[in-house]
PDB file of C-alpha atoms in Angstrom:
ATOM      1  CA  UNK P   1       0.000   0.000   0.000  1.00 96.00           C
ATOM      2  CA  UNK P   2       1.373   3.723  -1.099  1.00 98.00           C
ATOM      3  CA  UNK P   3       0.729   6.220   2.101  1.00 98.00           C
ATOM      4  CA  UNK P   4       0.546   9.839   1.098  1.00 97.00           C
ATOM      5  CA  UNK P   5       1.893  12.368   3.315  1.00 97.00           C
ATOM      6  CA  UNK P   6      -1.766  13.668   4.094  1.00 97.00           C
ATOM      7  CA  UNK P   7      -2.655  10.414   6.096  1.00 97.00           C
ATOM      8  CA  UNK P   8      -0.096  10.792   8.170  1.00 98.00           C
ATOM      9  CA  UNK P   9      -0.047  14.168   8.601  1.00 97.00           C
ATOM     10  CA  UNK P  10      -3.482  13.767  10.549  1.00 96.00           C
ATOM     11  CA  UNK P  11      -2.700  10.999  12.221  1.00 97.00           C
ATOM     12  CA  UNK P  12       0.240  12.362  13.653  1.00 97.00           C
ATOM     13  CA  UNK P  13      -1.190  15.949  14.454  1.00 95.00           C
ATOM     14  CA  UNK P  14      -4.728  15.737  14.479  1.00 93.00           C
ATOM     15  CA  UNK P  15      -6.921  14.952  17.564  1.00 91.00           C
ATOM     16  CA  UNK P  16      -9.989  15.105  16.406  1.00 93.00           C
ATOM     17  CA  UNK P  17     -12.073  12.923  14.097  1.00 96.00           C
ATOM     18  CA  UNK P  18      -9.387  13.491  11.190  1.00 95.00           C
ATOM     19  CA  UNK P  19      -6.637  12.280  13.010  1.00 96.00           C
ATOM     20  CA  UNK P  20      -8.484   9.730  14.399  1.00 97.00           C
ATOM     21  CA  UNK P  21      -9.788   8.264  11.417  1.00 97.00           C
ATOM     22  CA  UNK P  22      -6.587   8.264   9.647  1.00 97.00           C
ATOM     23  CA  UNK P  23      -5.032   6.355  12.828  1.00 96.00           C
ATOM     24  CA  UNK P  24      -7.700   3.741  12.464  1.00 96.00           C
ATOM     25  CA  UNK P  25      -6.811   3.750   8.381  1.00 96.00           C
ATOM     26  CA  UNK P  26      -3.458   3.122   8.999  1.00 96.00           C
ATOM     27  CA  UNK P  27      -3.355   0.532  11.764  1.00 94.00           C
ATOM     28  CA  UNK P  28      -6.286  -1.489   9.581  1.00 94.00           C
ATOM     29  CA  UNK P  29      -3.617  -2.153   7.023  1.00 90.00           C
ATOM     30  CA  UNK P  30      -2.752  -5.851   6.959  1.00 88.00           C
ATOM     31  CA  UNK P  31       0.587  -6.301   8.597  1.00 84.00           C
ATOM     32  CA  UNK P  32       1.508  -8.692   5.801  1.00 87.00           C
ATOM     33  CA  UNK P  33       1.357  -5.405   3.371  1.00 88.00           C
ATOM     34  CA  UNK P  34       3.988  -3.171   3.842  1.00 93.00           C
ATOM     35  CA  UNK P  35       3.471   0.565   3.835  1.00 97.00           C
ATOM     36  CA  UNK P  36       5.207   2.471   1.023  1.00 98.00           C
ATOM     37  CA  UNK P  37       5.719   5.839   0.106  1.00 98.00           C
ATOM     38  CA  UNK P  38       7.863   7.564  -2.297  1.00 97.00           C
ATOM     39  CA  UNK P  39      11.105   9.112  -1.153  1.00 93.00           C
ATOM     40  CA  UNK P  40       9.797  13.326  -1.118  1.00 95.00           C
ATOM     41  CA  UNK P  41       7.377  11.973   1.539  1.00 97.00           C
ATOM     42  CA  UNK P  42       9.536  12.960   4.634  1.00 96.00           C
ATOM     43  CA  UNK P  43       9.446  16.153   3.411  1.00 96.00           C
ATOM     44  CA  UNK P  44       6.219  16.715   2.445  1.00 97.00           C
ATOM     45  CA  UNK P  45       5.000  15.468   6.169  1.00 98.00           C
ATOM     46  CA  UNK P  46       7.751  17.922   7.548  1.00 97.00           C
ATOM     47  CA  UNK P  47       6.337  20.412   5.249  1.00 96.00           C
ATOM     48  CA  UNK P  48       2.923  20.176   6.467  1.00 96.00           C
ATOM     49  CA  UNK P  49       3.766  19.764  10.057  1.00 97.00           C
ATOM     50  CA  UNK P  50       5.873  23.750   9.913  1.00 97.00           C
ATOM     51  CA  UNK P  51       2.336  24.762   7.747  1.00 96.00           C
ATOM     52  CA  UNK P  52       0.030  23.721  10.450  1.00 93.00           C
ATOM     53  CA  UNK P  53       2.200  24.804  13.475  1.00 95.00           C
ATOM     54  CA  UNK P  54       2.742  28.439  11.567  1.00 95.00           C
ATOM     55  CA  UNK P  55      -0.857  28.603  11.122  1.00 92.00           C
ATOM     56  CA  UNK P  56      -2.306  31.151  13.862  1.00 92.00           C
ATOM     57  CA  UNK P  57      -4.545  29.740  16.497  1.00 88.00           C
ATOM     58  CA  UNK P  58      -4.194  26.373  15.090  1.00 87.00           C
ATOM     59  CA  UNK P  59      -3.876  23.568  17.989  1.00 92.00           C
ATOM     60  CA  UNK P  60      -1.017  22.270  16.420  1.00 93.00           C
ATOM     61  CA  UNK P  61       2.435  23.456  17.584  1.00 94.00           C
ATOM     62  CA  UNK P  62       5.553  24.147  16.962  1.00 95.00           C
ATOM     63  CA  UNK P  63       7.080  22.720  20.193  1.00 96.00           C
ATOM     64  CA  UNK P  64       4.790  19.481  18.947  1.00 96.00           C
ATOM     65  CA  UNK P  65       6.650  18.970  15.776  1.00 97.00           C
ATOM     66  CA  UNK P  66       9.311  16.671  17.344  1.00 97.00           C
ATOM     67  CA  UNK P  67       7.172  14.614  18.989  1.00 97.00           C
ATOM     68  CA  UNK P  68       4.479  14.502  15.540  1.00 97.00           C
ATOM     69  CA  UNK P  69       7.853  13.708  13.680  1.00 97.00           C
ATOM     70  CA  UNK P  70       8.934  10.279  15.924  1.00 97.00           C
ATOM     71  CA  UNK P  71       5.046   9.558  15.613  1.00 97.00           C
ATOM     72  CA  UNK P  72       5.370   9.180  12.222  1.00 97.00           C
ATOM     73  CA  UNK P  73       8.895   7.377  12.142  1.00 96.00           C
ATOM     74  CA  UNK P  74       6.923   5.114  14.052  1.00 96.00           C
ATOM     75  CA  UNK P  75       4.327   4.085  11.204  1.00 95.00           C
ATOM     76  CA  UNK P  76       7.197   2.131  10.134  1.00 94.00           C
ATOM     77  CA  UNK P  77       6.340   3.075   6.182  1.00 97.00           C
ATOM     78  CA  UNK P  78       9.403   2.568   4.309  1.00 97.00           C
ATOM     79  CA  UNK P  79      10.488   5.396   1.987  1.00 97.00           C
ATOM     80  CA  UNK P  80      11.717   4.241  -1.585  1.00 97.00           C
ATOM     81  CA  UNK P  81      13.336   6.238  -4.298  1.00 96.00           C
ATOM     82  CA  UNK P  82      11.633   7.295  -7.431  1.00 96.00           C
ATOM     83  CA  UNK P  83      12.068   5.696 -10.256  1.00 97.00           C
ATOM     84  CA  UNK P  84      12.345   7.976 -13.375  1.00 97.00           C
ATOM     85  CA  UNK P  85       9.800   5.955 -14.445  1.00 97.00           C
ATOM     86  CA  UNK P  86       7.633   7.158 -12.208  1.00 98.00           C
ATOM     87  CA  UNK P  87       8.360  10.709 -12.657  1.00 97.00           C
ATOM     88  CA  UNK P  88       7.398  10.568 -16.499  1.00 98.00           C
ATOM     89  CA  UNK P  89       4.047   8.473 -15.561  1.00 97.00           C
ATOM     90  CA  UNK P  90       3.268  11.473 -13.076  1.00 97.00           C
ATOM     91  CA  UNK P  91       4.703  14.123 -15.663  1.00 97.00           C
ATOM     92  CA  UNK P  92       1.269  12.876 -17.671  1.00 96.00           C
ATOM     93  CA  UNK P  93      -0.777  12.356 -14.522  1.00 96.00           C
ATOM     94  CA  UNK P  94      -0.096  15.868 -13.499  1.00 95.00           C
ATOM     95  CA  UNK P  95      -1.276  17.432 -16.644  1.00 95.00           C
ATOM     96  CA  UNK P  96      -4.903  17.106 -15.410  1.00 88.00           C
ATOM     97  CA  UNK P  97      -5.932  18.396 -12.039  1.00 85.00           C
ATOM     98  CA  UNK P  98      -3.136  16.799 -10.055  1.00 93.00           C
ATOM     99  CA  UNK P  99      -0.317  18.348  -8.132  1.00 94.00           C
ATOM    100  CA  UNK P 100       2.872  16.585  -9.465  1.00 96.00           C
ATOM    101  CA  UNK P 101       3.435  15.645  -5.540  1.00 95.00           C
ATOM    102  CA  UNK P 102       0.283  13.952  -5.605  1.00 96.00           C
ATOM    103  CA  UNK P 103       0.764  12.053  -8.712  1.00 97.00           C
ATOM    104  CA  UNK P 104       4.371  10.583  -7.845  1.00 97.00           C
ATOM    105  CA  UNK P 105       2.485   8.565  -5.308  1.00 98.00           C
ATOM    106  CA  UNK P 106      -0.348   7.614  -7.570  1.00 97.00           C
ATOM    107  CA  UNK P 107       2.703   6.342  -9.959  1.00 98.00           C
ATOM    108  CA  UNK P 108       4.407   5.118  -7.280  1.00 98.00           C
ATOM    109  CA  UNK P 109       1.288   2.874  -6.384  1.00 98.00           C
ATOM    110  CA  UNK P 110       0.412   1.777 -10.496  1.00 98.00           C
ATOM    111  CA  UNK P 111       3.752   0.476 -10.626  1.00 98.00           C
ATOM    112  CA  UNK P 112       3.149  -1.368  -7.165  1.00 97.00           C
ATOM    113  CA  UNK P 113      -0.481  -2.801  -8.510  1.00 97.00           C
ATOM    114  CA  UNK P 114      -1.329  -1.349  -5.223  1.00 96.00           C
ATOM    115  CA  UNK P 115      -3.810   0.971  -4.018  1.00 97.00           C
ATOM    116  CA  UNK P 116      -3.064   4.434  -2.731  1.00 97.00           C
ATOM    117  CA  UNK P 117      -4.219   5.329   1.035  1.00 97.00           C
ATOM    118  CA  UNK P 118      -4.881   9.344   1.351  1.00 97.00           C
ATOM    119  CA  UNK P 119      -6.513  11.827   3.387  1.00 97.00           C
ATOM    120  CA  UNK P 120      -7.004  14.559   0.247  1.00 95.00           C
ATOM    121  CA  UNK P 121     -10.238  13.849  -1.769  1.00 92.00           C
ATOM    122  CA  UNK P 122      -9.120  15.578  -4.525  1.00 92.00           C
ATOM    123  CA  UNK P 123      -7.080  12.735  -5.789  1.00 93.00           C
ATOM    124  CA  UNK P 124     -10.253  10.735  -5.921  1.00 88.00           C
ATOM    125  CA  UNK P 125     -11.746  13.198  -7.820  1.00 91.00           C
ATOM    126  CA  UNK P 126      -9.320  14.231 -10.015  1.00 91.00           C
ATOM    127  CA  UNK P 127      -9.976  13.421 -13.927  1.00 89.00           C
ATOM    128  CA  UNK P 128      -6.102  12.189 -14.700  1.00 92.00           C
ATOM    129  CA  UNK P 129      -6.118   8.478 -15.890  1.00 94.00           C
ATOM    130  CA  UNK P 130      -5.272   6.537 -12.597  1.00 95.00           C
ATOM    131  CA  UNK P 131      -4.456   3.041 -13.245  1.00 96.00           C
ATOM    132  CA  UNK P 132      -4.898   2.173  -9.172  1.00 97.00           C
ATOM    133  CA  UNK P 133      -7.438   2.410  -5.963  1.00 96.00           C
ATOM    134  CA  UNK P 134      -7.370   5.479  -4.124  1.00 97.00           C
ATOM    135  CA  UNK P 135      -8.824   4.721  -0.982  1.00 96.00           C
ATOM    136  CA  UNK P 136      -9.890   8.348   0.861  1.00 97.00           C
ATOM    137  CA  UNK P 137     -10.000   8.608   4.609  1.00 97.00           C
ATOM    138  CA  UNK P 138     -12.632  10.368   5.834  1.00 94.00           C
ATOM    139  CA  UNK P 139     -13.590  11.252   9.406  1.00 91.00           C
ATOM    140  CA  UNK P 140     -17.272   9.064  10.417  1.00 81.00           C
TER     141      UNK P 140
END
């Protein structure tokens, strides 16, 4: 299974129904299917993490970033590099409605035959030619 940052993102900084939902997401993965993501996924978390912190009034620290960032270590998703064929397969993805960002892990998860696990809708609804399952978590 592909993780994009997204899930994680909630899971690790979210404690509401988002965050809880994508916990749930992520532990109901089958132990004998190993989480994958593509190798700009550490940043993109950490990325999201500094937006969400910087954001004012937002519950979300700074001072929780460490903690958010071990968290997500924890998920145990392995980070693999990106093939270049991957970044031409997302070059065409992208030329739709997708972010680029996004689409490396929808390549990432065609070339795994595996589906992709994500907290951001718009994938879902996005009218690029996806070859895989995007599964969206959404809080109940």
């Amino acid at each position: 299974m592909i993780v994009d940052a997204s899930v994680v993102v909630d899971a690790v900084s979210d404690s509401g129904a988002r965050g809880r939902a994508a916990r749930v997401a992520l532990a109901d993965q089958p132990a004998t299917e190993p989480l994958l993501a593509p190798g700009h996924f550490a940043f993109e978390v950490m990325s999201a993490l500094q937006a969400a912190a910087n954001r004012p009034g937002h519950p979300f620290q700074k001072a929780d970033i460490p903690q958010a960032l071990v968290d997500a270590e924890s998920l145990e998703i392995e980070l693999e590099s990106t093939p270049w064929a991957d970044v031409h397969r997302a070059w065409v993805l992208s030329q739709t409605s997708l972010r680029y960002a996004d689409a490396i892990y929808i390549a990432a998860a065609e070339r795994h035959g595996s589906a992709l696990l994500t907290a951001d809708g718009r994938m879902g609804r996005s009218k690029a030619p996806i070859l895989c399952e995007i599964i969206t978590v959404k809080p109940n």
